[in-house]
């Protein structure tokens, strides 16, 4: 049975596209066939994170408008051959897609691929409603910061109103040192406040930035903390029981140094 | 010893994480409550009905509102009483 997963957040810039790219690559690394759909009309980004920006011929609107069959618009990944991208349109005009069109497309894709992952635009407008329409599961990405958590709560409410009740939370950009000092919410706090079960916590990691620079999601090398966190999320999506990772604690001397302002 | 140190430095301060947690809990109650004026009006009428069994109140001067305290949400009602009803 194939699965349609939407990656959403409410607040912008919390890591939806990064999450989509990493989970997509991670599933493909396990041999699953995956289509990533970028629905952030006018703001094309997912292609860059995957290093596919120079291979795009057609986009999502070309497909939903019936100008080309979807197979023609899919861009195959260079390295992971079971991974495909359906890029978004760079022009935001009246012809942008509606929920019914996306449902039709996803039902087609379900016949051929194991996972269809939809990268959602920020906000709760039409683009959001379209992105969630076809989804079986919603991953809500948030950051340990009050405005991002509040917006996640709003999104969870909207998902409920749209009868989407398979919702999982991803807390991104955790800074363990700050949590330890008592200056940042941790996964359990957010879990408790939102009453939604967590499927992953991802640390704030410079490697995400270097990976993005190179167009190769951080999960590929696997050695970084963020890469491991995404690997765990992929495992959980595949139904495995994986304990949440412990972030390395700040050592005693580092703490002492900080206490004395050194 | 630790306590002495703590009191020296002005007692146990709430961490910013605790503050964030508390503020979020309250703001979400508000976001969820999202009471429409109609619902508030129904609530007001129900309150009047119940209270009128026991006392005569000034309906025009009465106020009912959800109020945001520092760390909680309260339903606050200010209802001027004109006269008590007598029970035997
Ligand atoms: N775990 C992380 N550690 C460090 N940087 C991160 C992490 N996750 C995301 N970022 C950075 O945060 C920025 C925003 O990420 P991203 O584009 O994935 O967010 P988004 O939710 O898709 O944004 P938008 O709402 O604009 O679509 C990027 O520069 C990305 O590299
Ligand atoms: Mg994005």
mmCIF file of N, CA and C in Angstrom, chain B residues 21-73:
data_model
loop_
_atom_site.group_PDB
_atom_site.id
_atom_site.type_symbol
_atom_site.label_atom_id
_atom_site.label_comp_id
_atom_site.label_asym_id
_atom_site.label_seq_id
_atom_site.Cartn_x
_atom_site.Cartn_y
_atom_site.Cartn_z
ATOM 1 N N UNK B 21 6.937 27.664 28.311
ATOM 2 C CA UNK B 21 5.937 26.609 28.455
ATOM 3 C C UNK B 21 4.638 27.172 29.019
ATOM 4 N N UNK B 22 4.754 27.984 30.063
ATOM 5 C CA UNK B 22 3.560 28.551 30.685
ATOM 6 C C UNK B 22 2.814 29.486 29.736
ATOM 7 N N UNK B 23 3.566 30.340 29.061
ATOM 8 C CA UNK B 23 2.909 31.286 28.144
ATOM 9 C C UNK B 23 2.192 30.546 27.025
ATOM 10 N N UNK B 24 2.850 29.505 26.506
ATOM 11 C CA UNK B 24 2.225 28.745 25.426
ATOM 12 C C UNK B 24 0.922 28.099 25.870
ATOM 13 N N UNK B 25 0.956 27.517 27.078
ATOM 14 C CA UNK B 25 -0.252 26.843 27.557
ATOM 15 C C UNK B 25 -1.428 27.816 27.608
ATOM 16 N N UNK B 26 -1.151 29.024 28.099
ATOM 17 C CA UNK B 26 -2.230 30.007 28.225
ATOM 18 C C UNK B 26 -2.702 30.489 26.858
ATOM 19 N N UNK B 27 -1.751 30.791 25.988
ATOM 20 C CA UNK B 27 -2.155 31.344 24.692
ATOM 21 C C UNK B 27 -2.939 30.307 23.877
ATOM 22 N N UNK B 28 -2.607 29.034 24.075
ATOM 23 C CA UNK B 28 -3.342 28.012 23.327
ATOM 24 C C UNK B 28 -4.767 27.842 23.866
ATOM 25 N N UNK B 29 -4.920 28.005 25.176
ATOM 26 C CA UNK B 29 -6.283 27.957 25.729
ATOM 27 C C UNK B 29 -7.118 29.054 25.058
ATOM 28 N N UNK B 30 -6.505 30.222 24.922
ATOM 29 C CA UNK B 30 -7.199 31.338 24.277
ATOM 30 C C UNK B 30 -7.497 31.044 22.821
ATOM 31 N N UNK B 31 -6.473 30.570 22.115
ATOM 32 C CA UNK B 31 -6.664 30.261 20.693
ATOM 33 C C UNK B 31 -7.795 29.241 20.516
ATOM 34 N N UNK B 32 -7.839 28.274 21.442
ATOM 35 C CA UNK B 32 -8.862 27.229 21.318
ATOM 36 C C UNK B 32 -10.231 27.735 21.736
ATOM 37 N N UNK B 33 -10.236 28.532 22.809
ATOM 38 C CA UNK B 33 -11.513 29.023 23.331
ATOM 39 C C UNK B 33 -12.259 29.739 22.214
ATOM 40 N N UNK B 34 -11.615 30.715 21.627
ATOM 41 C CA UNK B 34 -12.127 31.357 20.427
ATOM 42 C C UNK B 34 -13.650 31.500 20.468
ATOM 43 N N UNK B 35 -14.138 32.020 21.586
ATOM 44 C CA UNK B 35 -15.581 32.109 21.793
ATOM 45 C C UNK B 35 -16.179 33.216 20.926
ATOM 46 N N UNK B 36 -17.192 32.858 20.172
ATOM 47 C CA UNK B 36 -17.836 33.859 19.317
ATOM 48 C C UNK B 36 -18.764 34.706 20.178
ATOM 49 N N UNK B 37 -19.054 35.924 19.748
ATOM 50 C CA UNK B 37 -19.959 36.783 20.499
ATOM 51 C C UNK B 37 -21.310 36.108 20.770
ATOM 52 N N UNK B 38 -21.773 35.298 19.819
ATOM 53 C CA UNK B 38 -23.053 34.606 20.019
ATOM 54 C C UNK B 38 -22.987 33.662 21.213
ATOM 55 N N UNK B 39 -21.915 32.873 21.259
ATOM 56 C CA UNK B 39 -21.771 31.919 22.365
ATOM 57 C C UNK B 39 -21.691 32.681 23.685
ATOM 58 N N UNK B 40 -20.953 33.763 23.689
ATOM 59 C CA UNK B 40 -20.819 34.570 24.894
ATOM 60 C C UNK B 40 -22.192 35.086 25.336
ATOM 61 N N UNK B 41 -23.018 35.481 24.394
ATOM 62 C CA UNK B 41 -24.352 35.997 24.695
ATOM 63 C C UNK B 41 -25.231 34.900 25.305
ATOM 64 N N UNK B 42 -25.132 33.681 24.752
ATOM 65 C CA UNK B 42 -25.876 32.547 25.326
ATOM 66 C C UNK B 42 -25.456 32.299 26.767
ATOM 67 N N UNK B 43 -24.136 32.317 26.966
ATOM 68 C CA UNK B 43 -23.597 32.083 28.303
ATOM 69 C C UNK B 43 -24.158 33.121 29.271
ATOM 70 N N UNK B 44 -24.163 34.367 28.835
ATOM 71 C CA UNK B 44 -24.662 35.479 29.640
ATOM 72 C C UNK B 44 -26.129 35.244 30.041
ATOM 73 N N UNK B 45 -26.922 34.860 29.069
ATOM 74 C CA UNK B 45 -28.340 34.638 29.355
ATOM 75 C C UNK B 45 -28.545 33.486 30.332
ATOM 76 N N UNK B 46 -27.764 32.433 30.168
ATOM 77 C CA UNK B 46 -27.869 31.289 31.083
ATOM 78 C C UNK B 46 -27.486 31.692 32.502
ATOM 79 N N UNK B 47 -26.426 32.490 32.598
ATOM 80 C CA UNK B 47 -25.996 32.934 33.929
ATOM 81 C C UNK B 47 -27.107 33.753 34.589
ATOM 82 N N UNK B 48 -27.709 34.660 33.828
ATOM 83 C CA UNK B 48 -28.783 35.493 34.360
ATOM 84 C C UNK B 48 -29.918 34.619 34.892
ATOM 85 N N UNK B 49 -30.255 33.604 34.107
ATOM 86 C CA UNK B 49 -31.362 32.721 34.496
ATOM 87 C C UNK B 49 -31.097 32.038 35.828
ATOM 88 N N UNK B 50 -29.893 31.508 35.972
ATOM 89 C CA UNK B 50 -29.559 30.784 37.200
ATOM 90 C C UNK B 50 -29.541 31.737 38.392
ATOM 91 N N UNK B 51 -28.865 32.840 38.212
ATOM 92 C CA UNK B 51 -28.693 33.749 39.350
ATOM 93 C C UNK B 51 -30.014 34.391 39.771
ATOM 94 N N UNK B 52 -30.890 34.607 38.803
ATOM 95 C CA UNK B 52 -32.163 35.256 39.102
ATOM 96 C C UNK B 52 -33.052 34.426 40.020
ATOM 97 N N UNK B 53 -32.730 33.158 40.155
ATOM 98 C CA UNK B 53 -33.487 32.318 41.089
ATOM 99 C C UNK B 53 -33.221 32.763 42.527
ATOM 100 N N UNK B 54 -32.056 33.335 42.742
ATOM 101 C CA UNK B 54 -31.638 33.660 44.107
ATOM 102 C C UNK B 54 -31.641 35.150 44.426
ATOM 103 N N UNK B 55 -31.456 35.945 43.400
ATOM 104 C CA UNK B 55 -31.389 37.380 43.662
ATOM 105 C C UNK B 55 -31.832 38.181 42.445
ATOM 106 N N UNK B 56 -32.165 39.425 42.706
ATOM 107 C CA UNK B 56 -32.545 40.282 41.590
ATOM 108 C C UNK B 56 -31.313 41.055 41.165
ATOM 109 N N UNK B 57 -30.955 40.931 39.916
ATOM 110 C CA UNK B 57 -29.708 41.558 39.471
ATOM 111 C C UNK B 57 -29.964 42.624 38.411
ATOM 112 N N UNK B 58 -28.942 43.442 38.227
ATOM 113 C CA UNK B 58 -29.031 44.488 37.222
ATOM 114 C C UNK B 58 -28.415 43.974 35.922
ATOM 115 N N UNK B 59 -29.293 43.549 35.036
ATOM 116 C CA UNK B 59 -28.800 42.910 33.807
ATOM 117 C C UNK B 59 -28.010 43.866 32.932
ATOM 118 N N UNK B 60 -28.362 45.111 32.965
ATOM 119 C CA UNK B 60 -27.704 46.063 32.053
ATOM 120 C C UNK B 60 -26.271 46.403 32.465
ATOM 121 N N UNK B 61 -26.058 46.343 33.775
ATOM 122 C CA UNK B 61 -24.717 46.691 34.249
ATOM 123 C C UNK B 61 -23.803 45.485 34.432
ATOM 124 N N UNK B 62 -24.316 44.333 34.056
ATOM 125 C CA UNK B 62 -23.517 43.134 34.308
ATOM 126 C C UNK B 62 -22.470 42.914 33.224
ATOM 127 N N UNK B 63 -21.322 42.418 33.673
ATOM 128 C CA UNK B 63 -20.249 42.141 32.703
ATOM 129 C C UNK B 63 -19.764 40.704 32.828
ATOM 130 N N UNK B 64 -19.610 40.049 31.687
ATOM 131 C CA UNK B 64 -19.068 38.684 31.673
ATOM 132 C C UNK B 64 -17.977 38.632 30.607
ATOM 133 N N UNK B 65 -16.813 38.158 31.008
ATOM 134 C CA UNK B 65 -15.720 38.102 30.020
ATOM 135 C C UNK B 65 -14.695 37.050 30.385
ATOM 136 N N UNK B 66 -13.999 36.576 29.376
ATOM 137 C CA UNK B 66 -12.861 35.697 29.598
ATOM 138 C C UNK B 66 -11.649 36.588 29.802
ATOM 139 N N UNK B 67 -10.969 36.404 30.901
ATOM 140 C CA UNK B 67 -9.812 37.256 31.154
ATOM 141 C C UNK B 67 -8.527 36.465 31.258
ATOM 142 N N UNK B 68 -7.513 37.052 30.674
ATOM 143 C CA UNK B 68 -6.203 36.431 30.611
ATOM 144 C C UNK B 68 -5.365 36.915 31.775
ATOM 145 N N UNK B 69 -5.215 36.039 32.765
ATOM 146 C CA UNK B 69 -4.319 36.374 33.863
ATOM 147 C C UNK B 69 -2.908 36.001 33.412
ATOM 148 N N UNK B 70 -1.924 36.230 34.272
ATOM 149 C CA UNK B 70 -0.551 35.950 33.875
ATOM 150 C C UNK B 70 -0.353 34.504 33.456
ATOM 151 N N UNK B 71 -0.947 33.583 34.230
ATOM 152 C CA UNK B 71 -0.740 32.185 33.855
ATOM 153 C C UNK B 71 -2.006 31.344 33.866
ATOM 154 N N UNK B 72 -3.139 32.015 33.689
ATOM 155 C CA UNK B 72 -4.366 31.242 33.587
ATOM 156 C C UNK B 72 -5.424 32.059 32.861
ATOM 157 N N UNK B 73 -6.488 31.353 32.500
ATOM 158 C CA UNK B 73 -7.608 32.051 31.884
ATOM 159 C C UNK B 73 -8.791 31.919 32.826
#
